[in-house]
Every structure is written in C-alpha cells, then in structure tokens.
CSV table of C-alpha atoms in Angstrom, one decimal:
chain,number,residue,atom,x,y,z
A,1,MET,CA,-3.5,-24.9,13.5
A,2,SER,CA,-7.3,-24.9,13.1
A,3,LEU,CA,-8.6,-24.1,9.6
A,4,PRO,CA,-12.1,-24.5,8.1
A,5,THR,CA,-12.9,-27.7,6.2
A,6,PRO,CA,-13.2,-27.4,2.4
A,7,GLY,CA,-16.5,-26.6,0.8
A,8,PRO,CA,-18.3,-28.4,-2.0
A,9,TYR,CA,-15.4,-28.5,-4.6
A,10,GLY,CA,-16.2,-28.3,-8.2
A,11,GLN,CA,-19.7,-27.0,-7.7
A,12,GLY,CA,-19.1,-23.3,-7.9
A,13,PHE,CA,-21.1,-21.2,-5.6
A,14,PRO,CA,-24.1,-23.3,-4.6
A,15,SER,CA,-27.5,-22.2,-5.9
A,16,GLY,CA,-29.0,-19.5,-3.8
A,17,TYR,CA,-25.8,-19.1,-1.8
A,18,GLY,CA,-27.1,-21.6,0.8
A,19,GLN,CA,-23.6,-22.7,1.4
A,20,SER,CA,-20.9,-20.0,1.6
A,21,PRO,CA,-17.7,-21.0,-0.2
A,22,HIS,CA,-14.5,-21.1,1.8
A,23,VAL,CA,-12.2,-18.2,0.7
A,24,MET,CA,-8.6,-18.5,1.9
A,25,ILE,CA,-6.5,-15.3,2.0
A,26,ALA,CA,-2.7,-15.6,2.2
A,27,GLY,CA,-1.3,-12.6,4.0
A,28,ALA,CA,-2.6,-10.3,6.8
A,29,GLY,CA,-1.4,-7.0,5.5
A,30,VAL,CA,-3.6,-4.1,4.4
A,31,ALA,CA,-4.8,-6.0,1.3
A,32,GLY,CA,-5.5,-9.3,2.9
A,33,LEU,CA,-7.3,-7.9,6.0
A,34,THR,CA,-9.4,-5.5,3.9
A,35,ALA,CA,-10.3,-8.3,1.6
A,36,ALA,CA,-11.6,-10.4,4.5
A,37,LEU,CA,-13.7,-7.5,5.8
A,38,ALA,CA,-15.0,-6.7,2.3
A,39,LEU,CA,-16.0,-10.4,1.7
A,40,HIS,CA,-17.8,-10.5,5.0
A,41,ALA,CA,-19.7,-7.3,4.2
A,42,ALA,CA,-20.7,-8.9,0.9
A,43,GLY,CA,-22.1,-11.9,2.7
A,44,PHE,CA,-19.3,-14.5,2.6
A,45,GLU,CA,-19.3,-16.4,5.9
A,46,ARG,CA,-16.3,-18.7,5.6
A,47,VAL,CA,-13.2,-16.5,5.1
A,48,THR,CA,-9.8,-17.4,6.6
A,49,VAL,CA,-6.7,-15.2,6.6
A,50,VAL,CA,-3.3,-16.9,7.2
A,51,GLU,CA,-0.3,-14.9,8.2
A,52,ALA,CA,3.3,-16.0,8.4
A,53,ALA,CA,4.2,-13.7,11.3
A,54,PRO,CA,3.6,-15.1,14.7
A,55,ALA,CA,1.4,-12.1,15.7
A,56,ILE,CA,-0.1,-8.9,14.3
A,57,ARG,CA,2.1,-6.2,15.7
A,58,PRO,CA,2.0,-2.4,15.0
A,59,VAL,CA,5.2,-2.2,13.0
A,60,GLY,CA,6.3,-0.2,10.0
A,61,ALA,CA,6.3,3.5,9.2
A,62,GLY,CA,3.7,5.8,7.8
A,63,LEU,CA,1.5,5.7,4.8
A,64,ASP,CA,-1.1,8.0,3.3
A,65,LEU,CA,-4.5,7.0,2.0
A,66,MET,CA,-6.2,8.7,-0.9
A,67,PRO,CA,-9.9,9.6,-0.7
A,68,GLU,CA,-10.9,6.6,-2.9
A,69,ALA,CA,-9.4,4.3,-0.3
A,70,VAL,CA,-10.9,6.2,2.6
A,71,ARG,CA,-14.3,6.0,0.9
A,72,GLU,CA,-14.1,2.2,0.9
A,73,LEU,CA,-12.9,2.0,4.5
A,74,ASP,CA,-15.8,4.2,5.4
A,75,ALA,CA,-18.2,1.9,3.6
A,76,LEU,CA,-16.8,-0.9,5.8
A,77,GLY,CA,-17.6,1.1,8.9
A,78,LEU,CA,-14.0,1.7,9.9
A,79,LEU,CA,-13.5,5.5,9.4
A,80,ASP,CA,-14.0,6.6,13.0
A,81,ALA,CA,-11.6,4.0,14.4
A,82,LEU,CA,-9.1,4.8,11.7
A,83,GLU,CA,-9.3,8.6,12.2
A,84,ALA,CA,-8.7,8.2,16.0
A,85,GLY,CA,-5.1,7.6,15.1
A,86,ALA,CA,-4.7,9.4,11.8
A,87,LEU,CA,-4.5,12.9,10.5
A,88,ARG,CA,-6.4,14.6,7.7
A,89,THR,CA,-3.8,15.8,5.2
A,90,ARG,CA,-5.0,19.1,3.7
A,91,GLU,CA,-2.0,20.2,1.6
A,92,LEU,CA,1.0,18.7,-0.3
A,93,ARG,CA,4.0,21.0,-1.0
A,94,TYR,CA,6.9,20.4,-3.3
A,95,TYR,CA,10.2,22.2,-2.6
A,96,HIS,CA,13.6,22.5,-4.2
A,97,ARG,CA,16.5,21.6,-1.9
A,98,THR,CA,17.5,25.2,-1.6
A,99,GLY,CA,14.1,25.9,0.1
A,100,GLY,CA,12.2,27.4,-2.8
A,101,LEU,CA,8.5,26.4,-3.0
A,102,ILE,CA,7.7,24.8,-6.3
A,103,SER,CA,4.0,24.1,-5.9
A,104,ARG,CA,1.3,23.4,-3.4
A,105,GLU,CA,-1.8,21.3,-3.9
A,106,PRO,CA,-4.9,20.9,-1.7
A,107,ARG,CA,-5.7,17.3,-0.7
A,108,GLY,CA,-8.7,15.5,0.4
A,109,LEU,CA,-11.6,17.6,1.5
A,110,GLY,CA,-9.7,20.8,0.5
A,111,ALA,CA,-9.5,19.4,-3.1
A,112,GLY,CA,-13.3,18.9,-3.3
A,113,TYR,CA,-13.5,15.3,-2.2
A,114,ARG,CA,-16.3,14.0,0.1
A,115,TRP,CA,-13.7,11.9,2.0
A,116,PRO,CA,-10.4,13.1,3.5
A,117,HIS,CA,-6.9,12.2,2.5
A,118,LEU,CA,-5.5,10.4,5.6
A,119,SER,CA,-1.9,10.1,6.9
A,120,VAL,CA,-1.6,7.2,9.3
A,121,HIS,CA,0.9,4.8,10.8
A,122,ARG,CA,0.8,1.5,9.0
A,123,GLY,CA,0.7,-0.3,12.4
A,124,HIS,CA,-2.5,1.6,13.4
A,125,LEU,CA,-4.2,0.8,10.2
A,126,GLN,CA,-3.3,-2.9,10.4
A,127,GLN,CA,-4.5,-3.0,14.1
A,128,VAL,CA,-7.8,-1.5,13.1
A,129,LEU,CA,-8.3,-3.9,10.3
A,130,ALA,CA,-7.2,-7.0,12.3
A,131,GLY,CA,-9.4,-6.0,15.2
A,132,ALA,CA,-12.4,-5.7,12.9
A,133,VAL,CA,-11.7,-9.1,11.3
A,134,ARG,CA,-11.6,-10.8,14.7
A,135,ALA,CA,-14.8,-9.0,15.9
A,136,ARG,CA,-16.9,-9.6,12.8
A,137,LEU,CA,-15.6,-12.9,11.4
A,138,GLY,CA,-14.5,-14.4,14.7
A,139,PRO,CA,-11.1,-15.0,16.2
A,140,ALA,CA,-10.6,-18.2,14.2
A,141,ALA,CA,-10.7,-16.2,10.9
A,142,LEU,CA,-7.2,-14.8,11.4
A,143,VAL,CA,-4.6,-17.5,11.9
A,144,THR,CA,-1.0,-16.3,12.6
A,145,GLY,CA,2.2,-18.4,12.4
A,146,VAL,CA,1.0,-20.0,9.1
A,147,ARG,CA,2.4,-19.4,5.7
A,148,VAL,CA,1.6,-20.6,2.3
A,149,SER,CA,4.6,-22.4,1.0
A,150,GLY,CA,3.2,-23.7,-2.3
A,151,VAL,CA,0.2,-23.8,-4.5
A,152,GLU,CA,-0.9,-26.4,-7.0
A,153,LEU,CA,-3.7,-25.7,-9.5
A,154,LEU,CA,-6.0,-28.7,-9.9
A,155,PRO,CA,-7.5,-29.6,-13.2
A,156,ASP,CA,-10.9,-28.1,-12.3
A,157,GLY,CA,-9.4,-24.8,-11.4
A,158,ARG,CA,-9.3,-25.3,-7.6
A,159,PRO,CA,-6.2,-24.5,-5.6
A,160,ARG,CA,-4.4,-26.9,-3.4
A,161,LEU,CA,-2.2,-25.2,-0.8
A,162,ARG,CA,0.8,-26.4,1.1
A,163,LEU,CA,0.9,-24.7,4.5
A,164,GLU,CA,3.7,-24.5,7.0
A,165,HIS,CA,2.9,-23.5,10.6
A,166,ARG,CA,4.8,-23.1,13.8
A,167,ASP,CA,3.6,-22.9,17.4
A,168,GLY,CA,6.6,-22.3,19.6
A,169,ALA,CA,9.0,-25.1,19.1
A,170,VAL,CA,6.4,-27.2,17.3
A,171,ARG,CA,6.4,-27.1,13.5
A,172,GLY,CA,4.1,-28.8,11.1
A,173,ARG,CA,2.8,-29.0,7.6
A,174,ALA,CA,-0.7,-29.2,6.2
A,175,SER,CA,-2.5,-29.3,2.9
A,176,LEU,CA,-5.8,-27.5,2.2
A,177,GLU,CA,-8.1,-27.1,-0.8
A,178,PRO,CA,-10.3,-23.9,-0.4
A,179,ASP,CA,-12.9,-22.9,-2.9
A,180,VAL,CA,-11.0,-19.6,-3.6
A,181,LEU,CA,-7.5,-18.5,-2.9
A,182,VAL,CA,-6.4,-14.9,-2.8
A,183,GLY,CA,-2.7,-14.1,-2.8
A,184,ALA,CA,-2.2,-11.1,-0.6
A,185,ASP,CA,1.2,-12.1,0.6
A,186,GLY,CA,3.2,-9.1,-0.5
A,187,ILE,CA,6.1,-8.3,-2.9
A,188,ARG,CA,7.7,-11.8,-2.4
A,189,SER,CA,4.4,-13.6,-2.7
A,190,ALA,CA,4.5,-17.4,-2.6
A,191,VAL,CA,1.2,-17.5,-4.4
A,192,ARG,CA,2.5,-15.3,-7.2
A,193,ALA,CA,5.6,-17.5,-7.5
A,194,ALA,CA,3.4,-20.5,-7.9
A,195,LEU,CA,1.4,-18.8,-10.7
A,196,HIS,CA,4.4,-17.4,-12.4
A,197,PRO,CA,7.3,-19.7,-11.8
A,198,GLY,CA,10.8,-18.6,-12.8
A,199,GLU,CA,10.0,-14.9,-12.4
A,200,GLY,CA,12.7,-14.4,-9.8
A,201,GLY,CA,13.1,-11.7,-7.2
A,202,PRO,CA,12.0,-8.0,-7.4
A,203,PRO,CA,14.2,-5.9,-9.7
A,204,TRP,CA,16.2,-3.1,-8.1
A,205,ASN,CA,16.4,0.3,-9.7
A,206,GLY,CA,19.7,1.4,-8.1
A,207,MET,CA,18.0,3.6,-5.5
A,208,LEU,CA,18.1,3.3,-1.7
A,209,ALA,CA,15.4,4.5,0.7
A,210,TRP,CA,15.4,5.0,4.4
A,211,ARG,CA,12.2,5.4,6.4
A,212,GLY,CA,11.5,6.2,10.0
A,213,VAL,CA,9.1,7.6,12.5
A,214,SER,CA,9.9,10.5,14.8
A,215,ARG,CA,7.9,12.1,17.7
A,216,MET,CA,8.2,15.9,17.6
A,217,PRO,CA,6.4,19.1,18.8
A,218,ALA,CA,3.6,19.8,16.4
A,219,ARG,CA,4.9,23.4,15.8
A,220,ALA,CA,8.2,21.9,14.4
A,221,VAL,CA,6.6,20.0,11.5
A,222,GLY,CA,3.7,22.1,10.3
A,223,ALA,CA,0.4,20.8,9.2
A,224,PHE,CA,1.3,19.8,5.6
A,225,MET,CA,3.0,17.0,3.7
A,226,LEU,CA,6.3,18.0,2.0
A,227,ILE,CA,8.4,16.4,-0.7
A,228,ALA,CA,11.7,18.2,-1.3
A,229,GLY,CA,15.0,17.7,-3.0
A,230,ASP,CA,16.7,17.7,-6.4
A,231,ASP,CA,17.3,15.4,-9.3
A,232,ARG,CA,19.4,13.0,-7.2
A,233,GLN,CA,17.7,12.7,-3.8
A,234,LYS,CA,14.4,13.6,-2.1
A,235,ALA,CA,12.9,13.7,1.3
A,236,VAL,CA,9.3,13.2,2.3
A,237,VAL,CA,8.0,14.5,5.7
A,238,TYR,CA,4.5,14.6,7.1
A,239,PRO,CA,2.7,14.4,10.4
A,240,MET,CA,0.3,11.4,10.8
A,241,GLY,CA,-1.7,12.1,14.0
A,242,ARG,CA,-3.1,14.9,16.1
A,243,PRO,CA,-0.9,16.4,18.9
A,244,THR,CA,-1.1,14.6,22.2
A,245,GLY,CA,0.1,15.3,25.8
A,246,GLN,CA,1.2,18.4,27.5
A,247,THR,CA,4.1,18.9,25.0
A,248,ARG,CA,1.7,18.7,22.0
A,249,GLU,CA,3.8,16.1,20.2
A,250,VAL,CA,2.9,14.4,16.9
A,251,LEU,CA,4.1,11.3,15.2
A,252,VAL,CA,6.0,12.2,12.0
A,253,ASN,CA,6.7,10.0,9.1
A,254,TRP,CA,9.8,10.6,7.0
A,255,ALA,CA,11.7,9.0,4.1
A,256,LEU,CA,14.9,9.8,2.3
A,257,THR,CA,15.7,8.4,-1.1
A,258,ARG,CA,18.9,8.6,-3.1
A,259,PRO,CA,21.0,6.5,-5.5
A,260,ALA,CA,23.3,3.9,-4.1
A,261,GLU,CA,27.0,4.9,-4.1
A,262,PRO,CA,28.8,3.4,-7.2
A,263,THR,CA,31.1,1.4,-4.9
A,264,ARG,CA,28.2,-0.1,-3.0
A,265,PRO,CA,27.3,-3.7,-4.0
A,266,ALA,CA,23.8,-4.4,-5.1
A,267,PRO,CA,21.6,-5.6,-2.2
A,268,GLU,CA,21.3,-9.4,-1.9
A,269,GLU,CA,18.3,-10.7,-3.7
A,270,ARG,CA,16.9,-12.2,-0.5
A,271,LEU,CA,16.8,-8.7,1.1
A,272,ARG,CA,14.9,-7.0,-1.7
A,273,GLY,CA,11.5,-6.1,-0.4
A,274,ASP,CA,12.6,-6.2,3.2
A,275,TRP,CA,11.7,-3.1,5.2
A,276,ASN,CA,13.1,-4.3,8.5
A,277,ARG,CA,16.9,-3.6,8.2
A,278,PRO,CA,17.7,-1.0,10.9
A,279,VAL,CA,20.4,1.6,10.5
A,280,PRO,CA,21.2,4.6,12.8
A,281,ALA,CA,19.2,7.7,11.7
A,282,SER,CA,22.3,9.8,12.5
A,283,ALA,CA,24.1,8.2,9.6
A,284,LEU,CA,21.7,9.9,7.2
A,285,LEU,CA,22.2,13.5,8.4
A,286,PRO,CA,25.1,14.4,6.1
A,287,TYR,CA,22.7,13.8,3.1
A,288,CYS,CA,20.3,16.5,4.1
A,289,THR,CA,22.4,19.2,5.8
A,290,GLY,CA,20.6,22.6,5.7
A,291,TRP,CA,17.4,21.2,4.3
A,292,GLU,CA,14.7,23.4,5.8
A,293,PHE,CA,11.3,24.1,4.3
A,294,ASP,CA,8.9,26.7,5.7
A,295,GLY,CA,10.2,26.0,9.2
A,296,VAL,CA,10.4,22.2,8.9
A,297,SER,CA,14.0,21.1,9.4
A,298,VAL,CA,14.6,17.6,7.8
A,299,PRO,CA,17.8,17.1,9.9
A,300,ASP,CA,15.8,17.8,13.1
A,301,VAL,CA,13.1,15.3,12.1
A,302,LEU,CA,15.7,12.6,11.4
A,303,SER,CA,17.5,13.4,14.6
A,304,ALA,CA,14.3,12.7,16.6
A,305,ALA,CA,14.1,9.2,15.3
A,306,ASP,CA,15.5,6.3,17.3
A,307,THR,CA,16.1,4.1,14.2
A,308,ALA,CA,15.9,4.3,10.4
A,309,TYR,CA,15.1,1.3,8.2
A,310,ALA,CA,16.9,0.8,4.9
A,311,TYR,CA,15.2,-0.4,1.8
A,312,ALA,CA,16.4,-1.2,-1.7
A,313,MET,CA,13.9,0.4,-4.1
A,314,VAL,CA,12.2,-2.5,-5.8
A,315,ASP,CA,8.9,-3.1,-7.5
A,316,ARG,CA,7.5,-5.9,-9.7
A,317,GLU,CA,7.1,-6.1,-13.4
A,318,PRO,CA,3.5,-5.7,-14.4
A,319,LEU,CA,1.8,-9.1,-15.1
A,320,ASP,CA,-0.3,-9.9,-18.1
A,321,ARG,CA,-2.4,-12.2,-15.9
A,322,TRP,CA,-3.3,-12.3,-12.2
A,323,THR,CA,-6.0,-14.9,-12.2
A,324,HIS,CA,-5.7,-18.7,-12.7
A,325,GLY,CA,-9.0,-20.5,-12.2
A,326,ARG,CA,-10.0,-19.9,-8.6
A,327,THR,CA,-6.8,-18.2,-7.5
A,328,THR,CA,-5.9,-14.5,-7.9
A,329,LEU,CA,-3.6,-11.8,-6.5
A,330,ILE,CA,-4.2,-8.5,-4.8
A,331,GLY,CA,-2.1,-5.7,-3.4
A,332,ASP,CA,1.6,-5.9,-3.6
A,333,ALA,CA,1.5,-9.5,-4.7
A,334,ALA,CA,-0.3,-8.3,-7.9
A,335,HIS,CA,1.3,-4.9,-8.5
A,336,ALA,CA,4.1,-3.9,-6.1
A,337,MET,CA,5.1,-0.2,-6.8
A,338,TYR,CA,8.0,1.9,-5.7
A,339,PRO,CA,7.2,3.4,-2.2
A,340,THR,CA,7.3,7.0,-3.6
A,341,GLY,CA,3.6,7.9,-3.7
A,342,PRO,CA,0.3,7.2,-2.0
A,343,HIS,CA,-0.8,4.5,-4.3
A,344,GLY,CA,0.4,1.2,-2.7
A,345,ALA,CA,-2.0,1.0,0.3
A,346,THR,CA,-4.7,2.9,-1.6
A,347,GLN,CA,-4.8,0.4,-4.5
A,348,SER,CA,-4.7,-2.5,-2.1
A,349,ILE,CA,-7.8,-1.3,-0.4
A,350,VAL,CA,-9.6,-0.7,-3.7
A,351,ASP,CA,-8.5,-4.1,-4.9
A,352,ALA,CA,-10.0,-5.8,-1.9
A,353,ARG,CA,-13.4,-4.1,-2.3
A,354,ALA,CA,-13.5,-4.8,-6.1
A,355,LEU,CA,-12.6,-8.5,-5.5
A,356,ALA,CA,-15.4,-9.0,-3.0
A,357,HIS,CA,-17.9,-7.3,-5.2
A,358,ALA,CA,-16.9,-9.3,-8.2
A,359,LEU,CA,-17.2,-12.6,-6.3
A,360,ALA,CA,-20.6,-11.6,-4.9
A,361,VAL,CA,-22.2,-10.8,-8.3
A,362,HIS,CA,-20.8,-13.8,-10.2
A,363,PRO,CA,-22.0,-17.2,-9.1
A,364,ASP,CA,-19.1,-18.9,-10.7
A,365,PRO,CA,-15.9,-18.0,-8.7
A,366,ALA,CA,-13.6,-18.2,-11.7
A,367,GLU,CA,-15.8,-15.7,-13.6
A,368,GLY,CA,-15.8,-13.4,-10.5
A,369,LEU,CA,-12.1,-13.4,-10.2
A,370,ALA,CA,-11.7,-12.8,-14.0
A,371,ALA,CA,-14.1,-9.8,-13.8
A,372,TYR,CA,-12.1,-8.4,-10.8
A,373,GLU,CA,-8.9,-8.6,-12.8
A,374,ARG,CA,-10.4,-7.0,-15.9
A,375,GLU,CA,-11.3,-4.0,-13.9
A,376,ARG,CA,-8.3,-3.6,-11.7
A,377,ARG,CA,-5.2,-4.8,-13.6
A,378,PRO,CA,-5.2,-2.0,-16.3
A,379,VAL,CA,-5.5,0.7,-13.6
A,380,THR,CA,-2.7,-0.6,-11.4
A,381,THR,CA,-0.5,-1.4,-14.4
A,382,ALA,CA,-0.7,2.2,-15.5
A,383,LEU,CA,0.2,3.3,-11.9
A,384,GLN,CA,3.1,1.0,-11.7
A,385,ARG,CA,4.6,2.4,-14.9
A,386,ALA,CA,3.9,6.0,-13.8
A,387,GLY,CA,5.6,5.4,-10.6
A,388,ARG,CA,8.8,4.4,-12.4
A,389,GLU,CA,8.7,7.8,-14.1
A,390,ARG,CA,8.5,9.6,-10.6
A,391,GLY,CA,5.0,10.8,-11.2
A,392,PRO,CA,4.3,14.4,-9.9
A,393,GLU,CA,7.7,14.5,-8.2
A,394,ALA,CA,9.0,15.3,-11.7
A,395,VAL,CA,8.4,19.0,-10.9
A,396,ILE,CA,11.4,18.8,-8.5
A,397,ASP,CA,13.6,17.4,-11.2
A,398,LEU,CA,12.5,20.0,-13.6
A,399,ALA,CA,13.1,22.9,-11.2
A,400,HIS,CA,16.6,21.6,-10.4
A,401,ALA,CA,17.4,21.2,-14.1
A,402,ARG,CA,16.5,24.8,-14.8
A,403,ALA,CA,17.6,26.5,-11.6
A,404,PRO,CA,20.0,24.2,-9.7
A,405,GLN,CA,21.1,27.1,-7.4
A,406,GLY,CA,17.6,27.9,-6.4
A,407,PHE,CA,15.0,30.6,-7.4
A,408,THR,CA,12.8,33.3,-5.9
A,409,ASP,CA,9.7,32.8,-8.0
A,410,ILE,CA,9.1,29.3,-9.4
A,411,HIS,CA,6.9,30.7,-12.3
A,412,GLU,CA,10.0,32.4,-13.7
A,413,VAL,CA,11.5,28.9,-13.9
A,414,ILE,CA,8.4,26.8,-14.7
A,415,PRO,CA,5.3,28.4,-16.1
A,416,ALA,CA,2.1,27.7,-14.1
A,417,GLU,CA,0.5,25.9,-16.9
A,418,GLU,CA,3.5,23.6,-17.2
A,419,LEU,CA,3.3,22.8,-13.5
A,420,ALA,CA,-0.4,22.0,-13.8
A,421,ALA,CA,0.3,19.7,-16.8
A,422,VAL,CA,2.7,17.5,-14.8
A,423,ALA,CA,0.1,17.1,-12.0
A,424,ASP,CA,-2.7,16.4,-14.5
A,425,ARG,CA,-0.7,13.9,-16.4
A,426,TYR,CA,-0.2,11.7,-13.3
A,427,ALA,CA,-3.8,12.2,-12.1
A,428,ALA,CA,-5.0,10.8,-15.4
A,429,THR,CA,-3.5,7.4,-14.7
A,430,GLY,CA,-6.4,6.4,-12.4
A,431,PRO,CA,-10.1,7.1,-11.7
A,432,SER,CA,-9.3,9.2,-8.7
A,433,ASP,CA,-10.7,12.6,-9.6
A,434,PRO,CA,-13.2,14.2,-7.2
A,435,ALA,CA,-16.2,13.8,-9.5
A,436,THR,CA,-15.6,10.1,-9.9
A,437,VAL,CA,-14.8,9.4,-6.2
A,438,ASN,CA,-17.6,11.5,-4.9
A,439,GLN,CA,-20.2,9.3,-6.7
A,440,GLY,CA,-19.7,6.8,-3.8
A,441,SER,CA,-18.4,3.3,-3.7
A,442,PRO,CA,-19.2,1.2,-6.8
A,443,TYR,CA,-18.7,-1.9,-4.7
A,444,GLU,CA,-21.7,-2.1,-2.5
A,445,VAL,CA,-23.5,-5.4,-2.6
A,446,GLN,CA,-27.2,-5.9,-2.1
A,447,LEU,CA,-27.3,-9.1,0.1
A,448,ARG,CA,-29.7,-11.7,-0.9
A,449,ALA,CA,-32.3,-12.8,1.7
A,450,GLY,CA,-30.9,-15.5,4.0
A,451,ARG,CA,-27.4,-15.1,2.7
A,452,ARG,CA,-25.9,-14.3,6.1
C-alpha cells in the first residue's frame, strides 16, 4: 500500500497555499470520488481515496440524478462522458395499480432546468468518476483494497486513521494522520461509527425492496419513468440509456417495494445496508401480476432480469453533528436515506462540491468543514425526514385510499390543486427549483496564482 506522507500537522493550511494539505477520503463511491474531483478542481493537489473493495467494478443498479447534481458534474467537465451511457429523463408518471394515471410531471429540461435529469447505471457513473480521478489526480490517488478500520481524534483536531489492507494473500495494517479526513464510506461508515460510538446499525422500517436491471426492446418500456402501486407495494421502472444494436434494446432499472411478511424474521443487523443479496427475479412475479401501465408491463420487465437483489429498507437517524475538528462525513455516511427517490446520489454529489468549496475558501480546515456542515446538514436532514413520509409518492396512497378499485378520471378522486400541493410540499424541502438551480453552481472556486 502506497499512501502520501502527512503534511505539516497543526499548522492549518499554510499561508498562500504553498503546501497543499493532504485530504484523505474513505470510500470510493459516488460521494468519495466526486469529492476527490471537486477538491482537485479547487486546487488541492494531495488527495487520496481509499476503498475497501479490491477493485472498482461496474456493479449495482440504476439511479437518477437531479439537475442540481448534473450541474455540478458538468462544472467538473464530466457531462459528456456521463451522458454517453445515460438517458435524459423527460417525464415522471404516477399510476394506481389498476392502471389509472394519477399524475405526470416534466423533468429536467422539460421542467425549465438548464441541465437534464439523468437516469444512469450506478456502475457507469462510478466508472466515469474513477477514470477521471486517475486521469486528473494520478493513479496513486485511488487505492483499492484498503479500508478505514478506526479513527482517533487527536487533541489538536487532527485524525489518526487505522487502515487495513490486503493484496492477494498478504494482509497488513497501517496508521496515518492526514490533514483532513472525509468519511464517504456509506451507510455502515467506520468513520461515522468512530465519531458517534454506540449508534448501532441502520434501523429497519419493516419494508423490503428488490432491485434489478433488465435489457429490453425500447418499445416495451417507453421513454418515461413510472412509479406505480397502492398503499402497500410499489414498483419503479425506467430506462437508463439509449437504444443500442439491431434490436434497439435499452437497459431498464426497476425496483419493487413491499412490507415484509409478518412471519418473516427481521433481517440480521449485519445485512442491513447490503445491496448484494441475490434472489431469482421470478420469485417476485406473483406480487405484480397484471401490472401494466401505458404499455409497460412490470412482469415482463422483471422476467427479463437475470437476478434481483434484495434489500431491507434502512436509513440513518439524522445527526446533530457531522464534523469533529478536521474530520467530517458526506453522502450516505452523513445522511443515508431510503432508496425511494432521486436524492441519495444527487445529495452526495452536491455534498462533495460544497465540501471542496468550503475548504478552499477557509484557510483553517476546521472552519471550512464546519461551514460545509452548516450549509448542507439542514437540507439533507429535511430530505431524510421527507423520505420517511414517502414524499411525492403519497399521491399513490391517496388515490388508493379514495378509489381502491381504480378510477377513470383522477380529478374526480383527487382535485388538481390537491395533487399539486403534494408535489410542491416535497419540492420545498430543498433548493432544487429551476430558478435556483439555473443560477449556476455556487461552488466554483477562483484559484489563487501558483496554487496548482
């Protein structure tokens, strides 16, 4: 394992930025890799990302990125590479399980944003980010097979890390004291556990989710994102790439959520937050028999998947503090949310840009991290709490409560102004309206002469 040597501890950021501080990032997911790129763009030269996995592989399912996140990725020069394997989502539709359309909303450019709303495979996004980190910061900036196993906060605010690494059959341990530590190591963050000992594992809400990726003819999935169901279970289906090949097939992301059966034991604590437990997709078909929405058959989508991955729906309790001295949290390590909306990856990306900006404009790293937290924690806490209330998906519950057997005209069931109020209430939880987003990134940094 080769890691940079520590910087001038206890001296803050040296006057005039003649010596770049060493920033260590734990975790090479969306948050950690974006943070590395954002720090580099802000002039930080000594950034290291350590990742427990032995390699960065294109795994996972789909995710969607809201325009405020796409704006920040565009500012980092990544939009073209990202869009090469993504799809601009133009419309979101909500349906009742009987097939009735509840509402439809324009997304991205169609909703007046300067940047699109993108649907993308998580693996593609991670590969784009990792490739950019290696190209811009150098291959040594991303170290795999290394995990943070413990953090000690020194009296002057510096972190001391315990690292464990493995290279084939060779195992080892090391200790390092970077100038700044960023915990981007996910919902089961070792950095968070060190800052908040005794918190325990992620709490389960009694719901189970299954996710998968299918490859299907484009004509079979439409060009929109759908969320459908009733007050008990819901399905999400959307394409996340342009058609390819002679058969004009697209990758389709899907998810199915429902309560666990009363006789089912609670998932083991160690499995909460684990997306990698495979189950046959065919086992899920009885839950969505007959579910078809404007030509999109949910059973057909599931049948086209090789495997589904089961997940116990967990999040994290909002924290009253992310930052301790020169150590802080971003992404799921700071504010893990239920995977029922587009906010997880989006907020991780915005976190990363806000963090780099705050460190760049505050010579004292502790002040910079505190400023980052003051901006971001209230926003993400509100989104965490809104996610527990099902957010805009509440229109499906409302429609089912009033017309469980279905309807012909949704406005005879829910007046238009009431539908709009549900959407507006959720949108108000974050600064993501077109007028705000279209002002451009607030996180651009004017580099000082000689800083790079």
